[in-house]
Each structure stands twice: as structure tokens, then as C-alpha cells.
CSV table of C-alpha atoms in Angstrom, one decimal:
chain,number,residue,atom,x,y,z
A,1014,MET,CA,125.6,99.1,66.5
A,1015,LYS,CA,128.8,101.2,66.3
A,1016,HIS,CA,126.8,104.3,66.8
A,1017,LEU,CA,125.2,102.8,70.0
A,1018,ASN,CA,128.7,101.9,71.3
A,1019,HIS,CA,129.9,105.4,70.8
A,1020,VAL,CA,126.9,106.8,72.7
A,1021,PHE,CA,127.5,104.3,75.5
A,1022,LEU,CA,131.2,105.2,75.8
A,1023,LEU,CA,130.4,108.9,75.8
A,1024,PHE,CA,127.8,108.3,78.6
A,1025,VAL,CA,130.3,106.4,80.7
A,1026,PHE,CA,132.9,109.1,80.2
A,1027,ALA,CA,130.5,111.9,81.1
A,1028,PHE,CA,129.3,110.0,84.2
A,1029,SER,CA,132.9,109.4,85.4
A,1030,LEU,CA,133.6,113.1,85.1
A,1031,PHE,CA,130.5,114.0,86.9
A,1032,SER,CA,131.2,111.6,89.6
A,1033,CYS,CA,134.8,112.8,90.0
A,1034,GLY,CA,133.5,116.4,90.1
A,1035,ASN,CA,131.1,115.5,92.8
A,1036,LYS,CA,133.8,113.8,94.9
A,1037,ASN,CA,136.0,116.8,94.6
A,1038,ASP,CA,133.2,119.2,95.3
A,1039,LYS,CA,132.2,117.1,98.4
A,1040,LYS,CA,135.8,117.2,99.7
A,1041,GLU,CA,135.9,121.0,99.3
A,1042,SER,CA,132.4,121.2,100.9
A,1043,ASN,CA,133.6,119.2,103.8
A,1044,LYS,CA,136.7,121.4,104.2
A,1045,GLU,CA,134.5,124.5,104.2
A,1046,GLU,CA,132.1,123.0,106.7
A,1047,ALA,CA,134.9,122.0,109.0
A,1048,GLN,CA,136.4,125.5,108.8
A,1049,VAL,CA,133.0,127.1,109.5
A,1050,GLU,CA,132.6,124.7,112.5
A,1051,ALA,CA,136.0,125.6,113.8
A,1052,ASP,CA,135.3,129.4,113.4
A,1053,THR,CA,132.0,129.0,115.2
A,1054,THR,CA,133.6,127.1,118.0
A,1055,MET,CA,136.2,129.8,118.4
A,1056,ALA,CA,133.5,132.5,118.3
A,1057,GLN,CA,131.5,130.6,120.9
A,1058,LYS,CA,134.5,130.3,123.3
A,1059,THR,CA,133.8,132.5,126.2
A,1060,VAL,CA,136.3,134.6,128.2
A,1061,ALA,CA,135.8,132.1,131.1
A,1062,ASP,CA,136.8,129.3,128.7
A,1063,GLU,CA,139.9,131.1,127.6
A,1064,LEU,CA,140.9,131.7,131.2
A,1065,SER,CA,140.2,128.0,132.1
A,1066,ASP,CA,142.2,126.8,129.1
A,1067,SER,CA,145.3,128.8,130.0
A,1068,PRO,CA,148.4,126.7,130.7
A,1069,ARG,CA,149.8,129.3,133.1
A,1070,HIS,CA,149.7,129.1,136.9
A,1071,HIS,CA,147.0,131.2,138.5
A,1072,GLU,CA,146.2,131.6,142.2
A,1073,TRP,CA,144.1,133.7,144.5
A,1074,VAL,CA,145.8,135.3,147.4
A,1075,THR,CA,144.4,137.1,150.5
A,1076,LEU,CA,146.0,140.4,151.3
A,1077,SER,CA,145.5,142.7,154.2
A,1078,HIS,CA,146.2,146.0,155.9
A,1079,GLY,CA,144.8,147.0,159.3
A,1080,GLU,CA,141.5,145.2,159.8
A,1081,ARG,CA,140.8,144.8,156.0
A,1082,GLU,CA,141.3,141.7,154.0
A,1083,PHE,CA,140.8,141.4,150.3
A,1084,GLN,CA,141.4,139.0,147.4
A,1085,ALA,CA,143.8,139.4,144.5
A,1086,PHE,CA,144.4,137.2,141.4
A,1087,VAL,CA,148.0,136.4,140.5
A,1088,ALA,CA,149.1,135.0,137.1
A,1089,TYR,CA,152.6,133.6,136.6
A,1090,PRO,CA,154.5,133.6,133.3
A,1091,GLU,CA,156.1,130.4,132.1
A,1092,THR,CA,159.8,131.2,132.4
A,1093,ASN,CA,163.0,130.0,134.2
A,1094,GLU,CA,164.0,133.5,135.4
A,1095,ALA,CA,162.7,136.4,137.4
A,1096,THR,CA,160.5,138.8,135.5
A,1097,LYS,CA,159.1,142.3,135.6
A,1098,SER,CA,155.7,142.7,137.4
A,1099,VAL,CA,152.5,144.4,136.6
A,1100,ILE,CA,149.5,145.5,138.7
A,1101,VAL,CA,146.2,145.4,136.7
A,1102,ILE,CA,143.5,147.7,138.0
A,1103,HIS,CA,140.0,146.6,136.8
A,1104,GLU,CA,137.2,148.6,135.3
A,1105,ASN,CA,134.2,149.9,137.2
A,1106,ARG,CA,132.7,146.4,136.8
A,1107,GLY,CA,135.1,144.9,139.2
A,1108,LEU,CA,137.6,142.0,138.8
A,1109,ASN,CA,135.5,140.1,136.3
A,1110,ASP,CA,136.6,137.2,134.0
A,1111,TRP,CA,137.8,139.7,131.3
A,1112,ALA,CA,140.1,141.5,133.7
A,1113,ARG,CA,141.5,138.2,134.9
A,1114,LEU,CA,142.0,137.1,131.3
A,1115,PHE,CA,143.9,140.3,130.6
A,1116,ALA,CA,146.2,139.5,133.5
A,1117,ASP,CA,146.7,136.1,132.1
A,1118,LYS,CA,147.5,137.5,128.7
A,1119,LEU,CA,150.2,139.7,130.2
A,1120,ALA,CA,151.6,136.7,132.0
A,1121,GLU,CA,151.7,135.0,128.5
A,1122,ALA,CA,153.7,138.0,127.3
A,1123,GLY,CA,156.3,137.2,130.1
A,1124,TYR,CA,155.2,139.3,133.1
A,1125,LEU,CA,154.3,138.4,136.7
A,1126,VAL,CA,150.8,139.9,137.2
A,1127,ILE,CA,148.6,140.7,140.2
A,1128,ALA,CA,145.1,142.0,139.8
A,1129,PRO,CA,143.6,143.1,143.1
A,1130,ASP,CA,139.8,142.8,143.5
A,1131,LEU,CA,139.2,146.2,145.0
A,1132,ILE,CA,135.5,145.5,145.9
A,1133,SER,CA,136.5,142.2,147.6
A,1134,ASN,CA,135.0,142.0,151.1
A,1135,THR,CA,132.8,145.0,150.5
A,1136,GLN,CA,129.0,145.1,150.6
A,1137,GLY,CA,129.1,141.7,152.2
A,1138,LYS,CA,130.6,140.1,149.1
A,1139,ARG,CA,133.9,138.1,149.1
A,1140,ARG,CA,134.7,138.7,145.4
A,1141,THR,CA,133.4,140.6,142.4
A,1142,THR,CA,131.8,137.4,141.1
A,1143,ASP,CA,129.6,137.3,144.2
A,1144,PHE,CA,127.7,140.5,143.2
A,1145,GLU,CA,124.3,140.0,141.6
A,1146,ASN,CA,125.3,141.8,138.3
A,1147,PRO,CA,127.7,144.4,136.9
A,1148,ASP,CA,125.5,147.3,138.1
A,1149,ALA,CA,125.7,146.1,141.7
A,1150,ALA,CA,129.5,145.8,141.3
A,1151,ARG,CA,129.6,149.3,139.8
A,1152,ASP,CA,127.7,150.7,142.8
A,1153,ALA,CA,130.2,149.1,145.1
A,1154,ILE,CA,133.1,150.6,143.2
A,1155,TYR,CA,131.8,154.1,143.5
A,1156,ALA,CA,131.1,153.6,147.2
A,1157,LEU,CA,134.8,152.8,147.9
A,1158,ASP,CA,136.9,155.0,150.2
A,1159,PRO,CA,139.7,156.5,148.1
A,1160,GLU,CA,142.2,156.0,150.9
A,1161,GLN,CA,141.2,152.3,151.1
A,1162,VAL,CA,141.8,151.9,147.4
A,1163,THR,CA,145.3,153.4,147.7
A,1164,ALA,CA,146.1,151.2,150.7
A,1165,ASP,CA,144.9,148.1,148.8
A,1166,LEU,CA,147.1,149.0,145.9
A,1167,ASP,CA,150.1,149.6,148.2
A,1168,VAL,CA,149.7,146.1,149.6
A,1169,ALA,CA,149.4,144.6,146.1
A,1170,PHE,CA,152.5,146.5,145.0
A,1171,ASN,CA,154.6,145.3,147.9
A,1172,TYR,CA,153.3,141.7,147.5
A,1173,ILE,CA,154.2,141.4,143.9
A,1174,LYS,CA,157.5,143.4,144.2
A,1175,GLU,CA,158.7,141.0,146.9
A,1176,ASP,CA,157.6,137.8,145.2
A,1177,SER,CA,160.7,135.6,144.5
A,1178,ALA,CA,159.6,135.4,140.9
A,1179,SER,CA,159.8,139.2,140.4
A,1180,THR,CA,162.7,141.4,139.5
A,1181,GLY,CA,161.2,144.1,141.8
A,1182,GLU,CA,160.3,146.4,138.9
A,1183,VAL,CA,156.5,147.0,138.9
A,1184,ALA,CA,154.4,148.8,136.3
A,1185,VAL,CA,150.6,149.6,136.6
A,1186,VAL,CA,147.9,149.1,134.0
A,1187,GLY,CA,144.3,150.1,134.5
A,1188,PHE,CA,141.1,150.5,132.5
A,1189,CYS,CA,138.2,153.0,132.7
A,1190,TRP,CA,137.8,153.6,136.4
A,1191,GLY,CA,141.0,151.6,136.8
A,1192,GLY,CA,142.7,153.9,134.3
A,1193,SER,CA,141.9,156.9,136.5
A,1194,GLN,CA,143.1,155.0,139.5
A,1195,THR,CA,146.3,154.2,137.7
A,1196,PHE,CA,147.0,157.8,137.0
A,1197,LYS,CA,146.2,158.7,140.6
A,1198,TYR,CA,148.3,155.9,142.0
A,1199,ALA,CA,151.3,157.3,140.1
A,1200,THR,CA,150.9,160.4,142.4
A,1201,ASN,CA,151.0,158.2,145.5
A,1202,ASN,CA,153.8,155.7,144.7
A,1203,GLN,CA,157.1,157.0,143.3
A,1204,GLU,CA,158.5,153.4,143.0
A,1205,ILE,CA,156.3,152.2,140.1
A,1206,SER,CA,158.2,151.9,136.8
A,1207,SER,CA,155.5,153.1,134.4
A,1208,ALA,CA,151.7,153.8,134.5
A,1209,HIS,CA,149.4,152.8,131.6
A,1210,VAL,CA,146.1,154.6,131.5
A,1211,PHE,CA,143.5,153.0,129.3
A,1212,TYR,CA,140.6,155.5,128.7
A,1213,GLY,CA,140.8,156.9,132.2
A,1214,THR,CA,140.9,160.6,133.4
A,1215,GLY,CA,143.8,162.2,135.2
A,1216,PRO,CA,143.9,164.1,138.5
A,1217,GLU,CA,142.4,167.5,138.4
A,1218,ASN,CA,144.7,169.0,141.1
A,1219,ALA,CA,148.0,170.2,139.6
A,1220,SER,CA,149.7,170.0,143.0
A,1221,VAL,CA,149.6,166.2,143.1
A,1222,ILE,CA,151.0,165.9,139.6
A,1223,ALA,CA,154.3,167.1,141.0
A,1224,ASN,CA,154.5,163.8,143.0
A,1225,ILE,CA,154.6,161.7,139.8
A,1226,SER,CA,158.0,160.0,139.0
A,1227,ALA,CA,157.0,157.4,136.5
A,1228,PRO,CA,156.1,158.0,132.8
A,1229,ILE,CA,152.4,158.1,132.1
A,1230,TYR,CA,151.2,156.4,128.9
A,1231,GLY,CA,147.6,157.0,127.7
A,1232,TYR,CA,145.5,154.8,125.4
A,1233,TYR,CA,142.2,156.4,124.2
A,1234,GLY,CA,139.4,155.7,121.8
A,1235,GLY,CA,138.7,158.4,119.3
A,1236,ASP,CA,134.9,158.3,120.0
A,1237,ASP,CA,135.2,158.6,123.7
A,1238,ASN,CA,135.0,162.4,124.2
A,1239,ARG,CA,133.9,162.1,127.8
A,1240,VAL,CA,137.4,161.0,128.6
A,1241,ASN,CA,139.2,162.7,125.7
A,1242,SER,CA,137.9,166.1,126.7
A,1243,THR,CA,140.1,165.9,129.8
A,1244,ILE,CA,143.4,165.0,128.0
A,1245,GLU,CA,144.4,168.6,127.2
A,1246,ALA,CA,144.2,169.7,130.8
A,1247,SER,CA,146.2,166.6,131.9
A,1248,GLU,CA,148.8,167.2,129.2
A,1249,LYS,CA,149.3,170.8,130.3
A,1250,MET,CA,149.7,169.9,134.0
A,1251,MET,CA,152.1,167.2,133.2
A,1252,GLU,CA,154.1,169.4,130.8
A,1253,ASP,CA,154.2,172.3,133.3
A,1254,ALA,CA,155.4,169.9,136.0
A,1255,GLY,CA,158.1,168.5,133.7
A,1256,LYS,CA,156.6,165.0,133.7
A,1257,THR,CA,156.4,162.4,130.9
A,1258,TYR,CA,152.9,162.0,129.4
A,1259,LYS,CA,152.6,160.3,126.0
A,1260,TYR,CA,149.3,159.0,124.6
A,1261,GLU,CA,147.7,157.6,121.5
A,1262,ILE,CA,144.1,158.1,120.3
A,1263,TYR,CA,142.7,155.3,118.2
A,1264,GLU,CA,140.3,156.8,115.7
A,1265,GLY,CA,136.8,155.4,115.5
A,1266,ALA,CA,137.3,153.3,118.7
A,1267,GLY,CA,134.9,153.8,121.6
A,1268,HIS,CA,135.3,153.6,125.4
A,1269,ALA,CA,136.4,150.2,126.7
A,1270,PHE,CA,137.8,149.1,123.3
A,1271,MET,CA,140.2,146.7,125.0
A,1272,ARG,CA,137.3,144.6,126.3
A,1273,SER,CA,134.9,145.1,123.3
A,1274,GLY,CA,137.8,144.7,120.8
A,1275,HIS,CA,138.6,141.3,122.2
A,1276,GLN,CA,135.1,139.9,121.4
A,1277,PRO,CA,134.8,137.8,118.2
A,1278,GLU,CA,132.0,140.1,116.9
A,1279,ALA,CA,134.0,143.2,117.6
A,1280,GLU,CA,133.5,146.2,115.4
A,1281,LYS,CA,136.5,146.9,113.2
A,1282,PRO,CA,137.7,150.2,114.8
A,1283,ASN,CA,137.6,148.6,118.3
A,1284,LYS,CA,139.4,145.5,117.1
A,1285,GLU,CA,142.1,147.5,115.4
A,1286,ALA,CA,142.5,149.8,118.5
A,1287,HIS,CA,142.7,146.7,120.7
A,1288,ASP,CA,145.5,145.1,118.6
A,1289,LYS,CA,147.5,148.4,118.3
A,1290,ALA,CA,147.2,149.2,122.0
A,1291,TRP,CA,148.3,145.6,123.0
A,1292,LYS,CA,151.4,146.0,120.8
A,1293,ARG,CA,152.2,149.4,122.2
A,1294,LEU,CA,151.7,148.3,125.8
A,1295,LYS,CA,154.0,145.3,125.3
A,1296,ASP,CA,156.6,147.4,123.6
A,1297,LEU,CA,156.6,150.0,126.4
A,1298,LEU,CA,156.7,147.4,129.2
A,1299,LYS,CA,159.9,145.8,127.8
């Protein structure tokens, strides 16, 4: 009988340990499942969702010069004092959600930001989002009159400079086609405080380089030789003209690493370039 009692007690003890282990395992399993669910939700969150969830004030404004009217997106920082301002010049895909989110992220960093839609009211479309697809927007970009682009940027510059929430200091940041436009705009406007060229090419005419007053800062992906093959010529022209041109090349990153590096599934070199370039940009804008 004693032997049976010992067996019974051992069985109860083992069962209690097993049950306790199962409970702990279940708790850990639930935690892991919750974390996976949270990570999945974050990964599934779209750029549009991020933009919609922003607590900052956004607005569309209608700007004009001559007979032309166009739209621009403005993002305000949450602050109790006037701030520096930034013009964001979009890629050759137009002012899409990612470009507007970038403007919002700059506002989060403390800047008053305007992002003009340079294909607004072209090809019969009011905004970039009215185009059928990115290819159609790209076609519209390359059909733009260069003088119209400069005039649009001048109006955007004056609008944000004169905003009561602005200190009057205005920098310019552009990507891809917009990066090239940023470099070019620095030759047309001697009042901008700095120009930040993300994977865009510089002017080919040395005579216009002489018009640049602001420092030019370049941000390039190491695997983007189409653009990078032009850096040496830009550097020489800027040096010969006595202008400031400083750049970073992020090894392993491709073209448009700021957009691709923002994606949850971004390749490591693009993500690292994105993060380093963001930090550099914010440090230089201060």
C-alpha cells in the first residue's frame, strides 16, 4: 500500500510540474504571438497610413504665377516658435504619398515644409494622385518646361519664406529628378540656405555653377553609377568656382534608397543608407 501511495504522490508531483510548465510555455507563446502580430501590423502599415496617422497639421495650398495655378502640400511642425523652412522637390514619380510623408517627417524634426506638386494642373490632372500610374506621372515630369519648374519653385520659396511660422531661412531637399532640380535651383536662387541633393545629377554648364551661393550637400548610393559617374565633374566645377560641395556615398545602397530604405522589407544596405542619410540631413539643417 505504501508503495502505491509513493507512486501516486510522484504522479501528482509530476503532473503539477507539467501543468505549470505548460502554463508558462503558454504565456511565453502568447507573448511571442502578440509580438509577431504587432510586427506584422507595423509591416502592413502603408505610407498612406503613416501620413494619415500623423498628429501634425497638413494642408494643401494653391499657388500661382501668371496664368498658371498649381498645388503644394504644407506640413507644420508642432512648436511654439518660428522655425526654419524646407522645400521638398519630389522624384520623377511626382508628389506621391511617400514624398508627402517625407515632408511630414521633416516637420516632425522641427521644420516648416512645403512640397510643391510640379505636375499639378498639367496633362489635365489636378494633382499627381490623379495620374493613372507612376509611368504616366513620369511622362508628365519629363514634359515639363524647365522655366515653369523654376517659376513654380520661386513661388513655393516665397510662400514658405513669408509664412508667419517661418524664420525666413529656407533650405531645399530633392530626390532623383528632384535632386537634379535642387542642384539646378541653387543656381537660380541665391537666397536658399543650403541644397541637399539625393541621388541627383548636377548642372553640366560650368558657367551657371558660378551663380551658386548656398552649400551643396550630396547623398548617393554606392551602386548607383548612372548618377555617381557624374560626381567627379560636378566636384571639379564646384571646386574651380570656389563653391562648397560635400557628399557621402553609402556603399551597397542603390538609387532611391531613401524611399526603398523606408520600407519594412528594405534590404540592409538601403536601410542603413536611409538611416545614415536622415541623420546627416537633420544635422546639416540645424
